[in-house]
XYZ file of N, CA and C in Angstrom:
378
model
N 48.720 82.136 -37.368
C 48.103 83.352 -37.877
C 47.701 83.173 -39.336
N 46.651 83.877 -39.734
C 46.140 83.848 -41.089
C 46.043 85.280 -41.591
N 46.490 85.495 -42.816
C 46.375 86.794 -43.453
C 45.406 86.695 -44.632
N 44.525 87.679 -44.761
C 43.530 87.709 -45.820
C 43.696 88.991 -46.626
N 43.727 88.862 -47.946
C 43.882 90.000 -48.840
C 42.747 89.987 -49.850
N 41.973 91.068 -49.892
C 40.816 91.164 -50.773
C 41.137 91.982 -52.016
N 40.373 91.713 -53.079
C 40.431 92.511 -54.288
C 39.131 92.317 -55.059
N 38.887 93.171 -56.050
C 37.766 92.990 -56.950
C 36.635 93.985 -56.808
N 36.670 94.851 -55.808
C 35.623 95.840 -55.656
C 35.683 96.897 -56.741
N 34.603 97.672 -56.854
C 34.558 98.717 -57.858
C 33.174 99.294 -58.014
N 32.997 100.055 -59.082
C 31.736 100.712 -59.401
C 31.082 100.002 -60.578
N 29.833 99.584 -60.400
C 29.082 98.928 -61.463
C 27.670 99.490 -61.504
N 27.014 99.339 -62.641
C 25.626 99.736 -62.779
C 24.707 98.625 -62.285
N 23.509 99.006 -61.868
C 22.522 98.023 -61.429
C 22.322 96.959 -62.501
N 22.274 95.705 -62.064
C 22.150 94.586 -62.979
C 23.474 93.990 -63.399
N 24.566 94.660 -63.089
C 25.882 94.173 -63.450
C 26.424 93.163 -62.465
N 27.680 92.766 -62.687
C 28.306 91.727 -61.883
C 29.701 92.143 -61.448
N 30.123 91.602 -60.323
C 31.480 91.735 -59.824
C 31.894 90.415 -59.196
N 33.187 90.124 -59.228
C 33.731 88.980 -58.523
C 34.780 89.452 -57.539
N 34.510 89.240 -56.259
C 35.459 89.569 -55.213
C 36.315 88.353 -54.905
N 37.580 88.588 -54.599
C 38.467 87.506 -54.232
C 39.076 87.771 -52.864
N 39.392 86.695 -52.155
C 40.011 86.773 -50.839
C 41.097 85.718 -50.786
N 42.347 86.154 -50.856
C 43.486 85.250 -50.839
C 43.983 85.071 -49.420
N 44.105 83.825 -48.991
C 44.534 83.500 -47.636
C 45.963 82.979 -47.641
N 46.708 83.347 -46.622
C 48.058 82.836 -46.441
C 48.305 82.588 -44.963
N 49.334 81.806 -44.670
C 49.660 81.482 -43.297
C 49.259 80.057 -42.948
N 48.726 79.873 -41.754
C 48.386 78.547 -41.263
C 47.288 77.899 -42.085
N 47.427 76.600 -42.315
C 46.448 75.819 -43.049
C 45.599 75.011 -42.077
N 44.291 74.995 -42.307
C 43.355 74.273 -41.445
C 42.606 73.222 -42.248
N 42.291 72.097 -41.607
C 41.493 71.053 -42.236
C 39.999 71.317 -42.095
N 39.619 72.022 -41.046
C 38.223 72.327 -40.782
C 38.112 73.809 -40.423
N 37.328 74.572 -41.188
C 37.240 76.011 -40.976
C 36.013 76.579 -41.674
N 35.730 77.832 -41.372
C 34.677 78.580 -42.046
C 35.255 79.881 -42.588
N 34.832 80.258 -43.774
C 35.171 81.554 -44.342
C 33.882 82.261 -44.726
N 33.822 83.550 -44.445
C 32.603 84.294 -44.681
C 32.839 85.625 -45.357
N 31.755 86.158 -45.919
C 31.719 87.504 -46.478
C 30.714 88.328 -45.689
N 31.116 89.526 -45.307
C 30.266 90.469 -44.597
C 30.321 91.808 -45.318
N 29.307 92.638 -45.098
C 29.307 93.963 -45.707
C 28.799 94.997 -44.707
N 29.249 96.227 -44.898
C 28.867 97.311 -44.006
C 28.652 98.582 -44.819
N 27.424 99.093 -44.780
C 27.083 100.347 -45.428
C 27.269 101.491 -44.441
N 27.446 102.725 -44.934
C 27.647 103.865 -44.029
C 26.523 103.991 -43.014
N 26.887 104.109 -41.738
C 25.915 104.269 -40.677
C 25.171 103.006 -40.289
N 25.536 101.863 -40.871
C 24.858 100.610 -40.596
C 25.806 99.621 -39.932
N 25.224 98.604 -39.292
C 26.019 97.547 -38.688
C 26.543 96.600 -39.761
N 27.653 95.946 -39.448
C 28.191 94.937 -40.346
C 27.251 93.736 -40.375
N 26.904 93.269 -41.576
C 25.937 92.197 -41.710
C 26.499 91.027 -42.508
N 25.975 89.858 -42.213
C 26.362 88.636 -42.895
C 25.874 88.638 -44.331
N 26.714 88.166 -45.248
C 26.353 88.035 -46.655
C 26.342 86.572 -47.078
N 27.460 85.880 -46.876
C 27.587 84.498 -47.312
C 28.736 83.847 -46.565
N 28.723 82.521 -46.510
C 29.798 81.787 -45.851
C 29.922 80.401 -46.453
N 31.087 79.805 -46.261
C 31.322 78.417 -46.635
C 32.057 77.741 -45.493
N 31.596 76.560 -45.107
C 32.256 75.767 -44.080
C 32.906 74.564 -44.739
N 34.131 74.261 -44.314
C 34.919 73.198 -44.913
C 35.224 72.146 -43.864
N 34.902 70.894 -44.178
C 35.214 69.760 -43.327
C 35.497 68.564 -44.214
N 36.675 67.957 -44.041
C 37.098 66.816 -44.862
C 37.020 67.156 -46.347
N 37.427 68.374 -46.690
C 37.500 68.885 -48.061
C 36.137 69.076 -48.712
N 35.057 68.927 -47.954
C 33.715 69.155 -48.465
C 33.196 70.493 -47.949
N 32.570 71.271 -48.823
C 32.097 72.591 -48.468
C 30.586 72.703 -48.485
N 30.060 73.453 -47.519
C 28.645 73.786 -47.455
C 28.532 75.297 -47.460
N 27.660 75.832 -48.297
C 27.532 77.273 -48.433
C 26.245 77.775 -47.813
N 26.274 79.027 -47.360
C 25.141 79.681 -46.723
C 25.052 81.100 -47.260
N 23.813 81.617 -47.413
C 23.610 82.937 -47.974
C 22.541 83.692 -47.212
N 22.744 85.002 -47.087
C 21.727 85.877 -46.531
C 20.548 85.934 -47.501
N 19.351 86.106 -46.966
C 18.133 86.010 -47.761
C 18.133 86.951 -48.966
N 18.622 88.166 -48.797
C 18.535 89.171 -49.849
C 19.507 88.932 -51.011
N 20.500 88.064 -50.826
C 21.457 87.787 -51.897
C 21.322 86.374 -52.441
N 20.526 85.554 -51.813
C 20.360 84.171 -52.243
C 19.823 84.125 -53.675
N 20.474 83.324 -54.507
C 20.106 83.229 -55.905
C 20.862 84.196 -56.799
N 21.502 85.214 -56.226
C 22.282 86.186 -56.987
C 23.782 86.046 -56.745
N 24.174 85.669 -55.532
C 25.584 85.547 -55.175
C 25.952 84.075 -55.042
N 27.198 83.743 -55.376
C 27.722 82.397 -55.180
C 29.128 82.468 -54.601
N 29.511 81.417 -53.895
C 30.850 81.288 -53.330
C 31.568 80.140 -54.028
N 32.851 80.338 -54.326
C 33.667 79.274 -54.881
C 35.067 79.336 -54.290
N 35.834 78.267 -54.494
C 37.191 78.185 -53.978
C 38.160 77.761 -55.069
N 39.374 78.278 -55.009
C 40.500 77.772 -55.778
C 41.479 77.237 -54.750
N 41.462 75.937 -54.538
C 42.250 75.339 -53.472
C 43.742 75.557 -53.689
N 44.199 75.430 -54.930
C 45.614 75.593 -55.228
C 46.106 76.995 -54.898
N 45.249 77.999 -55.044
C 45.620 79.388 -54.784
C 45.210 79.864 -53.398
N 44.595 78.985 -52.604
C 44.103 79.358 -51.277
C 43.244 80.621 -51.342
N 42.351 80.657 -52.311
C 41.555 81.846 -52.573
C 40.070 81.511 -52.590
N 39.275 82.374 -51.960
C 37.824 82.274 -51.971
C 37.269 83.407 -52.821
N 36.221 83.114 -53.582
C 35.609 84.097 -54.455
C 34.143 84.301 -54.087
N 33.683 85.526 -54.224
C 32.267 85.850 -54.116
C 31.830 86.422 -55.460
N 31.078 85.636 -56.212
C 30.539 86.082 -57.489
C 29.203 86.756 -57.233
N 29.094 88.028 -57.596
C 27.903 88.821 -57.350
C 27.266 89.183 -58.683
N 26.072 88.671 -58.923
C 25.327 88.936 -60.144
C 24.057 89.713 -59.829
N 23.480 90.327 -60.856
C 22.237 91.089 -60.714
C 22.316 92.067 -59.555
N 23.393 92.825 -59.511
C 23.629 93.734 -58.397
C 22.582 94.839 -58.335
N 22.243 95.222 -57.111
C 21.260 96.257 -56.838
C 21.915 97.397 -56.064
N 21.358 98.616 -56.143
C 21.932 99.727 -55.376
C 22.050 99.427 -53.881
N 21.131 98.658 -53.323
C 21.190 98.331 -51.909
C 22.321 97.372 -51.556
N 23.024 96.836 -52.556
C 24.211 96.032 -52.312
C 25.443 96.894 -52.057
N 25.333 98.200 -52.246
C 26.456 99.106 -52.044
C 26.930 99.054 -50.596
N 28.219 98.768 -50.406
C 28.789 98.645 -49.068
C 30.277 98.345 -49.198
N 30.971 98.385 -48.064
C 32.310 97.839 -47.989
C 32.174 96.354 -47.669
N 32.803 95.515 -48.470
C 32.725 94.073 -48.299
C 34.005 93.547 -47.665
N 33.851 92.675 -46.674
C 34.966 92.096 -45.943
C 34.919 90.577 -46.035
N 36.078 89.951 -46.173
C 36.158 88.509 -46.009
C 36.729 88.206 -44.638
N 36.383 87.037 -44.108
C 36.797 86.665 -42.766
C 36.952 85.151 -42.671
N 37.695 84.696 -41.661
C 37.920 83.270 -41.456
C 37.900 82.945 -39.972
N 37.460 81.738 -39.646
C 37.486 81.256 -38.281
C 37.792 79.775 -38.276
N 38.324 79.290 -37.152
C 38.735 77.901 -37.022
C 37.631 77.069 -36.387
N 36.418 77.254 -36.865
C 35.255 76.540 -36.365
C 34.202 76.497 -37.453
N 33.290 75.529 -37.368
C 32.183 75.428 -38.304
C 30.899 76.029 -37.741
N 30.937 76.485 -36.495
C 29.763 77.003 -35.828
C 29.683 78.519 -35.957
N 28.467 79.042 -35.866
C 28.215 80.478 -35.857
C 28.829 81.184 -37.061
N 28.625 80.610 -38.226
C 29.220 81.118 -39.451
C 28.621 82.450 -39.895
N 27.497 82.852 -39.290
C 26.857 84.117 -39.641
C 27.116 85.222 -38.620
N 27.921 84.946 -37.611
C 28.179 85.891 -36.533
C 29.569 86.504 -36.688
N 29.671 87.790 -37.008
C 30.998 88.379 -37.218
C 31.891 88.322 -35.991
N 31.308 88.281 -34.785
C 32.118 88.242 -33.572
C 32.822 86.915 -33.380
N 32.449 85.891 -34.119
C 33.080 84.582 -34.022
C 34.270 84.434 -34.963
N 34.475 85.356 -35.860
C 35.567 85.251 -36.829
C 36.864 85.821 -36.264
N 37.959 85.113 -36.514
C 39.254 85.453 -35.942
C 40.099 86.346 -36.844
N 39.934 86.223 -38.153
C 40.769 86.926 -39.109
C 39.905 87.669 -40.109
N 40.356 88.868 -40.503
C 39.597 89.740 -41.394
C 40.487 90.350 -42.460
N 39.919 90.531 -43.647
C 40.579 91.287 -44.681
C 40.390 92.773 -44.457
N 40.969 93.578 -45.336
C 40.963 95.029 -45.169
C 39.671 95.680 -45.652
N 38.868 94.960 -46.410
C 37.639 95.491 -46.963
C 37.838 96.064 -48.354
N 36.816 95.934 -49.189
C 36.851 96.484 -50.535
C 35.499 97.114 -50.848
N 35.525 98.306 -51.434
C 34.299 99.064 -51.687
C 33.582 98.548 -52.923
N 32.289 98.291 -52.776
C 31.415 97.945 -53.894
C 30.338 99.011 -53.982
N 30.239 99.675 -55.126
C 29.242 100.711 -55.342
C 28.409 100.345 -56.562
N 27.090 100.296 -56.388
C 26.170 99.946 -57.465
C 25.299 101.160 -57.751
N 25.400 101.695 -58.950
C 24.633 102.866 -59.336
C 23.287 102.456 -59.912
N 22.282 103.316 -59.749
C 20.941 103.027 -60.244
C 20.768 103.470 -61.677
């Protein structure tokens, strides 16, 4: 089993930045994918970004609307993944979730993820 704990959400003005963190505990995997998803009121949960890890090498993926503004990083010693969000826009407002799966495939499909964090609210004012 894997447990995920999120933090870092809050209220920011348009153009500002936030860094979300997702701390993982429990079973350790050599090959896995971790992703960020978001869900706005009345909308479906959508893919934001993901990183796949194989032989300690990571490949990152981003949704078109956040590419160039968001980045993913890892602190291996702390078993923590970060989502750095810059140049935030009001349309980025949503509950953000981190997730993990024991596969490198379908990294953009929320139904493929086995473990989820509790979600953290991000609100961007205009």
